[in-house]
Tab-separated table of C-alpha atoms in Angstrom:
chain	number	residue	atom	x	y	z
A	766	GLN	CA	99.053	-76.154	-14.216
A	767	VAL	CA	96.010	-75.833	-11.974
A	768	GLN	CA	92.688	-77.462	-12.764
A	769	LEU	CA	89.399	-76.172	-11.370
A	770	VAL	CA	86.225	-78.208	-10.936
A	771	GLU	CA	83.008	-76.343	-10.198
A	772	SER	CA	79.689	-77.586	-8.886
A	773	GLY	CA	76.479	-76.346	-7.313
A	774	GLY	CA	74.799	-74.431	-10.110
A	775	GLY	CA	71.199	-74.958	-11.055
A	776	LEU	CA	67.717	-73.511	-11.302
A	777	VAL	CA	66.239	-71.622	-8.367
A	778	GLN	CA	63.281	-69.337	-7.728
A	779	THR	CA	63.638	-65.667	-6.892
A	780	GLY	CA	64.656	-65.306	-3.256
A	781	GLY	CA	66.200	-68.749	-3.108
A	782	SER	CA	69.747	-69.832	-2.351
A	783	LEU	CA	72.538	-71.799	-3.976
A	784	ARG	CA	76.033	-72.757	-2.866
A	785	LEU	CA	78.784	-73.036	-5.464
A	786	SER	CA	81.994	-74.965	-4.905
A	787	CYS	CA	85.290	-74.888	-6.775
A	788	ALA	CA	88.117	-77.299	-6.053
A	789	ALA	CA	91.631	-76.612	-7.321
A	790	SER	CA	94.140	-79.339	-8.046
A	791	GLY	CA	97.579	-79.615	-9.588
A	792	SER	CA	100.448	-77.246	-8.887
A	793	VAL	CA	98.550	-75.028	-6.460
A	794	ASP	CA	100.566	-72.197	-4.938
A	795	SER	CA	99.905	-71.881	-1.223
A	796	PHE	CA	99.775	-68.106	-1.717
A	797	ASN	CA	96.906	-67.571	-4.100
A	798	THR	CA	93.665	-65.788	-4.771
A	799	MET	CA	90.521	-67.566	-5.885
A	800	GLY	CA	87.183	-66.153	-6.802
A	801	TRP	CA	84.019	-66.150	-8.812
A	802	TYR	CA	83.126	-64.249	-11.946
A	803	ARG	CA	79.932	-64.358	-13.976
A	804	GLN	CA	78.975	-63.712	-17.556
A	805	VAL	CA	75.737	-63.164	-19.448
A	806	PRO	CA	75.620	-63.506	-23.254
A	807	GLY	CA	76.428	-60.162	-24.829
A	808	LYS	CA	78.065	-58.761	-21.698
A	809	GLN	CA	81.580	-58.758	-20.313
A	810	ARG	CA	82.589	-61.183	-17.617
A	811	GLU	CA	82.381	-59.435	-14.265
A	812	LEU	CA	83.794	-59.956	-10.806
A	813	VAL	CA	81.444	-61.416	-8.215
A	814	ALA	CA	83.777	-62.049	-5.285
A	815	ILE	CA	87.391	-62.967	-4.594
A	816	ILE	CA	89.239	-64.294	-1.564
A	817	SER	CA	92.954	-64.647	-0.895
A	818	SER	CA	94.670	-67.479	0.959
A	819	GLY	CA	94.834	-65.049	3.885
A	820	TRP	CA	91.050	-64.526	3.704
A	821	TYR	CA	91.110	-61.022	2.296
A	822	THR	CA	87.826	-60.603	0.403
A	823	ASN	CA	86.317	-58.281	-2.152
A	824	TYR	CA	82.742	-58.238	-3.481
A	825	ALA	CA	80.913	-56.615	-6.334
A	826	ASP	CA	78.525	-53.952	-5.072
A	827	SER	CA	75.593	-55.791	-6.628
A	828	VAL	CA	76.065	-58.857	-4.397
A	829	LYS	CA	77.196	-57.319	-1.109
A	830	GLY	CA	74.975	-58.448	1.722
A	831	ARG	CA	73.585	-61.350	-0.308
A	832	PHE	CA	76.601	-63.456	-1.297
A	833	ALA	CA	79.425	-64.736	0.874
A	834	ILE	CA	82.716	-66.180	-0.318
A	835	SER	CA	84.795	-68.540	1.797
A	836	ARG	CA	87.570	-71.090	1.353
A	837	ASP	CA	89.226	-74.150	2.799
A	838	ASN	CA	92.958	-73.708	2.265
A	839	ALA	CA	93.765	-77.306	3.142
A	840	LYS	CA	91.379	-78.539	0.442
A	841	ASN	CA	92.166	-75.749	-2.042
A	842	THR	CA	88.442	-75.170	-2.354
A	843	VAL	CA	86.482	-71.942	-2.598
A	844	TYR	CA	82.755	-71.569	-1.962
A	845	LEU	CA	80.153	-69.002	-2.880
A	846	GLN	CA	76.995	-68.904	-0.789
A	847	MET	CA	74.326	-67.059	-2.749
A	848	ASN	CA	71.222	-65.892	-0.899
A	849	SER	CA	68.243	-63.758	-1.891
A	850	LEU	CA	68.847	-64.590	-5.525
A	851	GLU	CA	67.323	-62.360	-8.175
A	852	PRO	CA	66.700	-62.902	-11.906
A	853	GLU	CA	69.561	-60.455	-12.538
A	854	ASP	CA	71.918	-63.007	-10.970
A	855	THR	CA	71.249	-65.417	-13.830
A	856	ALA	CA	74.565	-66.094	-15.552
A	857	VAL	CA	77.320	-68.603	-16.079
A	858	TYR	CA	79.546	-68.486	-13.014
A	859	TYR	CA	83.257	-69.118	-13.477
A	860	CYS	CA	85.801	-69.945	-10.820
A	861	ARG	CA	89.245	-68.367	-11.169
A	862	TYR	CA	92.593	-69.179	-9.599
A	863	THR	CA	95.585	-66.840	-9.565
A	864	GLY	CA	98.958	-67.727	-8.129
A	865	ARG	CA	101.911	-65.453	-7.536
A	866	LEU	CA	102.940	-65.577	-11.205
A	867	ARG	CA	100.848	-64.203	-14.044
A	868	GLU	CA	101.203	-67.462	-15.972
A	869	SER	CA	99.482	-69.327	-13.136
A	870	ILE	CA	95.952	-68.078	-13.856
A	871	SER	CA	93.320	-70.786	-14.392
A	872	TRP	CA	89.601	-70.717	-15.110
A	873	GLY	CA	86.926	-73.262	-14.394
A	874	GLN	CA	84.556	-74.544	-17.040
A	875	GLY	CA	81.639	-72.497	-15.723
A	876	THR	CA	78.408	-73.506	-14.031
A	877	GLN	CA	74.983	-72.191	-14.996
A	878	VAL	CA	72.886	-70.369	-12.410
A	879	THR	CA	69.332	-69.567	-13.447
A	880	VAL	CA	66.968	-67.560	-11.243
A	881	SER	CA	63.324	-67.430	-12.253
A	882	SER	CA	60.280	-65.706	-10.827
């Protein structure tokens, strides 16, 4: 099993920045994809950004140009740099890990990001 520990969430004003971190531990496959999803009460969880161990990335259209995902393969850690934050970015952000097998999927506990004007 893989365990994920997230940090970096908090309260920020419109236009501000936050940096989220997610560290994976346990039976981590060296070939994996990690990423960030977010969820607002009453809405489905949605993709924010993902990054593979080979640094292939994919972003939601709503965050392109504002957010940047990166990772440290040696530390099994993924980061999400969030700039130009808007109230619409307010959500619980969840880290996800996916190995080469479907059974390997893991989710973090979630970290709250609140953007106020």
